[in-house]
mmCIF file of C-alpha atoms in Angstrom:
data_model
loop_
_atom_site.group_PDB
_atom_site.id
_atom_site.type_symbol
_atom_site.label_atom_id
_atom_site.label_comp_id
_atom_site.label_asym_id
_atom_site.label_seq_id
_atom_site.Cartn_x
_atom_site.Cartn_y
_atom_site.Cartn_z
ATOM 1 C CA GLY A 75 7.802 -29.540 7.621
ATOM 2 C CA ALA A 76 6.036 -26.662 9.342
ATOM 3 C CA GLY A 77 5.612 -23.474 7.396
ATOM 4 C CA VAL A 78 5.599 -19.869 8.540
ATOM 5 C CA SER A 79 2.933 -19.314 11.162
ATOM 6 C CA GLN A 80 1.349 -16.078 12.283
ATOM 7 C CA SER A 81 -0.906 -15.167 15.161
ATOM 8 C CA PRO A 82 -3.539 -14.079 15.653
ATOM 9 C CA SER A 83 -5.197 -14.831 12.354
ATOM 10 C CA ASN A 84 -7.677 -12.026 12.925
ATOM 11 C CA LYS A 85 -7.485 -9.008 15.201
ATOM 12 C CA VAL A 86 -10.156 -6.390 15.711
ATOM 13 C CA THR A 87 -9.163 -3.388 17.784
ATOM 14 C CA GLU A 88 -10.360 0.082 18.580
ATOM 15 C CA LYS A 89 -8.673 3.171 17.243
ATOM 16 C CA GLY A 90 -5.905 4.307 19.579
ATOM 17 C CA LYS A 91 -5.126 0.876 21.021
ATOM 18 C CA ASP A 92 -1.783 -0.895 20.617
ATOM 19 C CA VAL A 93 -1.551 -4.278 18.884
ATOM 20 C CA GLU A 94 1.131 -6.954 18.609
ATOM 21 C CA LEU A 95 1.361 -9.369 15.714
ATOM 22 C CA ARG A 96 3.522 -12.458 15.909
ATOM 23 C CA CYS A 97 5.441 -14.404 13.293
ATOM 24 C CA ASP A 98 7.134 -17.790 13.664
ATOM 25 C CA PRO A 99 9.411 -18.387 10.675
ATOM 26 C CA ILE A 100 10.445 -21.722 9.280
ATOM 27 C CA SER A 101 13.074 -23.287 11.505
ATOM 28 C CA GLY A 102 16.578 -22.417 10.344
ATOM 29 C CA HIS A 103 15.516 -19.490 8.187
ATOM 30 C CA THR A 104 17.726 -16.522 8.980
ATOM 31 C CA ALA A 105 15.938 -13.827 7.003
ATOM 32 C CA LEU A 106 12.481 -12.591 7.998
ATOM 33 C CA TYR A 107 10.278 -10.028 6.311
ATOM 34 C CA TRP A 108 7.085 -8.185 7.141
ATOM 35 C CA TYR A 109 4.747 -6.971 4.398
ATOM 36 C CA ARG A 110 1.363 -5.293 4.447
ATOM 37 C CA GLN A 111 -1.441 -6.075 2.025
ATOM 38 C CA SER A 112 -4.181 -3.501 1.733
ATOM 39 C CA LEU A 113 -6.834 -2.801 -0.882
ATOM 40 C CA GLY A 114 -5.526 0.543 -1.954
ATOM 41 C CA GLN A 115 -1.790 -0.097 -1.771
ATOM 42 C CA GLY A 116 -1.316 -3.719 -2.745
ATOM 43 C CA LEU A 117 1.578 -5.554 -1.125
ATOM 44 C CA GLU A 118 4.113 -3.277 0.580
ATOM 45 C CA PHE A 119 7.399 -4.147 2.238
ATOM 46 C CA LEU A 120 7.692 -3.038 5.856
ATOM 47 C CA ILE A 121 10.902 -4.378 7.412
ATOM 48 C CA TYR A 122 13.613 -6.992 6.920
ATOM 49 C CA PHE A 123 15.541 -8.917 9.564
ATOM 50 C CA GLN A 124 18.748 -10.839 9.128
ATOM 51 C CA GLY A 125 19.156 -12.723 12.367
ATOM 52 C CA ASN A 126 18.087 -10.358 15.118
ATOM 53 C CA SER A 127 19.111 -7.153 13.400
ATOM 54 C CA ALA A 128 17.001 -5.100 11.014
ATOM 55 C CA PRO A 129 19.198 -3.631 8.291
ATOM 56 C CA ASP A 130 16.217 -2.355 6.329
ATOM 57 C CA LYS A 131 13.309 -0.641 8.071
ATOM 58 C CA SER A 132 12.565 1.628 5.153
ATOM 59 C CA GLY A 133 8.993 0.426 4.668
ATOM 60 C CA LEU A 134 7.692 1.181 8.162
ATOM 61 C CA PRO A 135 5.043 3.848 7.521
ATOM 62 C CA SER A 136 5.467 5.828 10.736
ATOM 63 C CA ASP A 137 7.110 5.776 14.141
ATOM 64 C CA ARG A 138 3.971 4.065 15.482
ATOM 65 C CA PHE A 139 5.262 0.896 13.837
ATOM 66 C CA SER A 140 8.108 -1.126 15.298
ATOM 67 C CA ALA A 141 9.324 -4.690 15.122
ATOM 68 C CA GLU A 142 11.770 -6.912 16.884
ATOM 69 C CA ARG A 143 13.146 -10.382 16.484
ATOM 70 C CA THR A 144 14.598 -12.480 19.251
ATOM 71 C CA GLY A 145 16.774 -15.580 19.189
ATOM 72 C CA GLY A 146 16.967 -15.349 15.430
ATOM 73 C CA SER A 147 13.471 -16.784 15.338
ATOM 74 C CA VAL A 148 10.156 -15.272 16.435
ATOM 75 C CA SER A 149 9.336 -11.733 15.395
ATOM 76 C CA THR A 150 6.769 -9.302 16.748
ATOM 77 C CA LEU A 151 5.349 -6.344 14.833
ATOM 78 C CA THR A 152 3.890 -3.706 17.144
ATOM 79 C CA ILE A 153 1.560 -0.939 16.070
ATOM 80 C CA GLN A 154 0.963 1.764 18.655
ATOM 81 C CA ARG A 155 -2.067 4.045 18.771
ATOM 82 C CA THR A 156 -3.699 2.251 15.858
ATOM 83 C CA GLN A 157 -5.505 4.238 13.186
ATOM 84 C CA GLN A 158 -8.188 3.115 10.755
ATOM 85 C CA GLU A 159 -5.717 3.320 7.872
ATOM 86 C CA ASP A 160 -3.680 0.590 9.589
ATOM 87 C CA SER A 161 -6.402 -1.915 8.710
ATOM 88 C CA ALA A 162 -4.799 -4.465 6.396
ATOM 89 C CA VAL A 163 -3.477 -7.998 6.224
ATOM 90 C CA TYR A 164 0.025 -8.200 7.681
ATOM 91 C CA LEU A 165 2.141 -10.900 6.077
ATOM 92 C CA CYS A 166 5.343 -12.418 7.344
ATOM 93 C CA ALA A 167 7.839 -14.293 5.182
ATOM 94 C CA SER A 168 11.105 -16.065 5.825
ATOM 95 C CA SER A 169 13.930 -17.304 3.652
ATOM 96 C CA PRO A 170 16.841 -19.659 4.231
ATOM 97 C CA PRO A 171 20.499 -18.788 4.707
ATOM 98 C CA GLY A 172 23.252 -19.554 2.295
ATOM 99 C CA ARG A 173 22.971 -16.889 -0.324
ATOM 100 C CA THR A 174 24.219 -17.943 -3.701
ATOM 101 C CA PHE A 175 24.238 -15.989 -6.900
ATOM 102 C CA THR A 176 20.506 -16.321 -7.109
ATOM 103 C CA TYR A 177 17.789 -14.825 -5.032
ATOM 104 C CA ASN A 178 16.525 -16.811 -2.060
ATOM 105 C CA GLU A 179 12.842 -17.708 -2.189
ATOM 106 C CA GLN A 180 10.602 -16.198 0.463
ATOM 107 C CA PHE A 181 7.991 -18.418 2.112
ATOM 108 C CA PHE A 182 4.908 -16.608 3.307
ATOM 109 C CA GLY A 183 2.683 -17.143 6.307
ATOM 110 C CA PRO A 184 -1.139 -16.964 6.159
ATOM 111 C CA GLY A 185 -1.218 -13.403 7.483
ATOM 112 C CA THR A 186 -2.965 -11.518 10.276
ATOM 113 C CA ARG A 187 -6.040 -9.557 9.266
ATOM 114 C CA LEU A 188 -6.124 -6.371 11.351
ATOM 115 C CA THR A 189 -9.291 -4.320 11.544
ATOM 116 C CA VAL A 190 -9.212 -0.995 13.342
ATOM 117 C CA LEU A 191 -12.660 0.302 14.243
ATOM 118 C CA GLY B 38 13.483 2.838 -7.152
ATOM 119 C CA ASP B 39 12.468 -0.609 -8.292
ATOM 120 C CA SER B 40 8.879 -1.066 -9.412
ATOM 121 C CA VAL B 41 6.552 -3.604 -11.016
ATOM 122 C CA THR B 42 3.564 -2.863 -13.201
ATOM 123 C CA GLN B 43 1.034 -5.556 -13.998
ATOM 124 C CA MET B 44 -2.374 -5.519 -15.592
ATOM 125 C CA GLU B 45 -4.815 -5.179 -12.751
ATOM 126 C CA GLY B 46 -7.862 -6.893 -14.156
ATOM 127 C CA PRO B 47 -10.050 -8.407 -12.985
ATOM 128 C CA VAL B 48 -9.761 -11.033 -15.685
ATOM 129 C CA THR B 49 -12.626 -13.425 -16.357
ATOM 130 C CA LEU B 50 -12.137 -16.404 -18.675
ATOM 131 C CA SER B 51 -13.934 -19.571 -19.606
ATOM 132 C CA GLU B 52 -12.362 -22.922 -18.840
ATOM 133 C CA GLU B 53 -9.712 -23.981 -21.397
ATOM 134 C CA ALA B 54 -9.132 -20.396 -22.559
ATOM 135 C CA PHE B 55 -5.618 -18.982 -23.023
ATOM 136 C CA LEU B 56 -4.328 -16.724 -20.279
ATOM 137 C CA THR B 57 -1.834 -13.871 -20.445
ATOM 138 C CA ILE B 58 -1.153 -11.514 -17.558
ATOM 139 C CA ASN B 59 1.292 -8.779 -18.473
ATOM 140 C CA CYS B 60 4.068 -7.708 -16.130
ATOM 141 C CA THR B 61 6.816 -5.157 -16.710
ATOM 142 C CA TYR B 62 9.446 -3.962 -14.305
ATOM 143 C CA THR B 63 11.915 -1.192 -13.589
ATOM 144 C CA ALA B 64 15.035 -2.103 -11.691
ATOM 145 C CA THR B 65 18.721 -1.405 -11.397
ATOM 146 C CA GLY B 66 21.068 -4.300 -11.831
ATOM 147 C CA TYR B 67 19.839 -7.796 -12.545
ATOM 148 C CA PRO B 68 16.796 -8.670 -10.460
ATOM 149 C CA SER B 69 15.177 -12.047 -10.068
ATOM 150 C CA LEU B 70 11.531 -12.194 -11.134
ATOM 151 C CA PHE B 71 8.651 -14.097 -9.599
ATOM 152 C CA TRP B 72 4.998 -14.876 -9.947
ATOM 153 C CA TYR B 73 3.164 -15.522 -6.692
ATOM 154 C CA VAL B 74 -0.401 -16.813 -6.451
ATOM 155 C CA GLN B 75 -2.959 -16.320 -3.701
ATOM 156 C CA TYR B 76 -5.872 -18.754 -3.812
ATOM 157 C CA PRO B 77 -9.084 -17.750 -2.033
ATOM 158 C CA GLY B 78 -8.598 -17.917 1.730
ATOM 159 C CA GLU B 79 -4.968 -18.979 1.453
ATOM 160 C CA GLY B 80 -1.537 -17.376 1.782
ATOM 161 C CA LEU B 81 0.859 -16.321 -0.946
ATOM 162 C CA GLN B 82 2.590 -19.168 -2.739
ATOM 163 C CA LEU B 83 5.454 -19.013 -5.163
ATOM 164 C CA LEU B 84 4.208 -20.103 -8.597
ATOM 165 C CA LEU B 85 7.376 -19.740 -10.647
ATOM 166 C CA LYS B 86 10.583 -17.769 -10.872
ATOM 167 C CA ALA B 87 13.404 -16.775 -13.208
ATOM 168 C CA THR B 88 16.746 -15.498 -12.051
ATOM 169 C CA LYS B 89 18.428 -14.274 -15.227
ATOM 170 C CA ALA B 90 17.643 -13.000 -18.688
ATOM 171 C CA ASP B 91 16.028 -15.495 -21.084
ATOM 172 C CA ASP B 92 15.273 -17.938 -18.264
ATOM 173 C CA LYS B 93 11.827 -19.486 -18.445
ATOM 174 C CA GLY B 94 10.048 -20.325 -15.224
ATOM 175 C CA SER B 95 7.296 -22.920 -15.357
ATOM 176 C CA ASN B 96 4.958 -24.681 -12.960
ATOM 177 C CA LYS B 97 1.452 -26.199 -13.090
ATOM 178 C CA GLY B 98 1.175 -25.371 -16.791
ATOM 179 C CA PHE B 99 2.051 -21.713 -16.245
ATOM 180 C CA GLU B 100 5.092 -20.183 -17.919
ATOM 181 C CA ALA B 101 6.897 -16.844 -17.899
ATOM 182 C CA THR B 102 10.085 -15.789 -19.676
ATOM 183 C CA TYR B 103 12.480 -13.171 -18.318
ATOM 184 C CA ARG B 104 12.876 -10.639 -21.145
ATOM 185 C CA LYS B 105 15.560 -8.122 -20.350
ATOM 186 C CA GLU B 106 15.202 -6.251 -23.627
ATOM 187 C CA THR B 107 11.540 -5.473 -22.929
ATOM 188 C CA THR B 108 11.838 -5.600 -19.103
ATOM 189 C CA SER B 109 8.915 -7.993 -19.011
ATOM 190 C CA PHE B 110 7.867 -11.240 -17.336
ATOM 191 C CA HIS B 111 4.420 -12.034 -18.717
ATOM 192 C CA LEU B 112 2.528 -14.989 -17.249
ATOM 193 C CA GLU B 113 0.876 -17.415 -19.687
ATOM 194 C CA LYS B 114 -1.127 -20.609 -19.557
ATOM 195 C CA GLY B 115 -2.475 -22.397 -22.559
ATOM 196 C CA SER B 116 -5.650 -23.789 -21.024
ATOM 197 C CA VAL B 117 -6.943 -22.476 -17.705
ATOM 198 C CA GLN B 118 -9.049 -24.445 -15.245
ATOM 199 C CA VAL B 119 -11.619 -23.355 -12.684
ATOM 200 C CA SER B 120 -9.060 -24.223 -10.000
ATOM 201 C CA ASP B 121 -6.738 -21.519 -11.370
ATOM 202 C CA SER B 122 -9.078 -18.823 -10.054
ATOM 203 C CA ALA B 123 -6.889 -16.739 -7.753
ATOM 204 C CA VAL B 124 -4.998 -13.463 -7.472
ATOM 205 C CA TYR B 125 -1.647 -13.430 -9.247
ATOM 206 C CA PHE B 126 1.206 -11.140 -8.228
ATOM 207 C CA CYS B 127 4.298 -10.330 -10.227
ATOM 208 C CA ALA B 128 7.329 -9.452 -8.103
ATOM 209 C CA LEU B 129 10.999 -8.676 -8.351
ATOM 210 C CA GLY B 130 13.837 -9.149 -5.920
ATOM 211 C CA SER B 131 17.188 -7.466 -6.136
ATOM 212 C CA GLN B 132 20.362 -8.926 -4.748
ATOM 213 C CA GLY B 133 22.230 -6.951 -2.227
ATOM 214 C CA GLY B 134 20.650 -4.829 0.424
ATOM 215 C CA SER B 135 17.542 -6.288 2.010
ATOM 216 C CA GLU B 136 16.471 -8.503 -0.885
ATOM 217 C CA LYS B 137 12.930 -7.392 -0.246
ATOM 218 C CA LEU B 138 10.325 -8.264 -2.828
ATOM 219 C CA VAL B 139 8.654 -5.483 -4.782
ATOM 220 C CA PHE B 140 5.182 -6.524 -5.897
ATOM 221 C CA GLY B 141 2.784 -5.490 -8.580
ATOM 222 C CA LYS B 142 -0.757 -4.712 -7.453
ATOM 223 C CA GLY B 143 -2.097 -8.144 -8.348
ATOM 224 C CA THR B 144 -4.484 -9.477 -10.973
ATOM 225 C CA LYS B 145 -7.624 -11.312 -9.961
ATOM 226 C CA LEU B 146 -8.431 -14.192 -12.298
ATOM 227 C CA THR B 147 -11.823 -15.873 -12.351
ATOM 228 C CA VAL B 148 -12.287 -18.959 -14.504
ATOM 229 C CA ASN B 149 -15.860 -20.014 -15.212
ATOM 230 C CA PRO B 150 -16.848 -23.583 -16.108
#
């Protein structure tokens, strides 16, 4: 079946502009995650959705970052007034419902490479 | 908070050499442990996992054993191939809360023919 998809695959923007990154999770997956992969920081957690609510936003680096999820499906990560340090690959992952006593696997999308000039 | 430490490399090996990538963790409770792999130009893929102490995860000739006493989850392969060249990430996930993954910084492996 279809995996997690993200768009755009690449985004180049000028400092100070706003950007929106989109994630389409695997159909039926209730949990959705955003991570950021940068050279200096490795892979960092940004935000977690369960359905349309975000019980954990602890990884968002500043109030310029926000995310929403609608219909329990598509999610959008918005970065306002972009800065050069926002340049990174933004990864989305989803995982299925039905928690058991073991951890649910996360399936990752290909990422959006953001470059802020 | 939870954290993962892995050898950062880069690691360069010849084909058929033995591979070990060390990974240790700090966590409360009983996390699940994972190795993810990122091949050049591709997204993160789950390589193997272990959900409780003494479990061994294995896939594609790679193995890792969940050692609670040493808080480790070292990745091993007996004979690497050129196609194993990739970046390998150790990660942990804790139950409860957000179940976010906490990653190590990644180890780049290059296998030469």
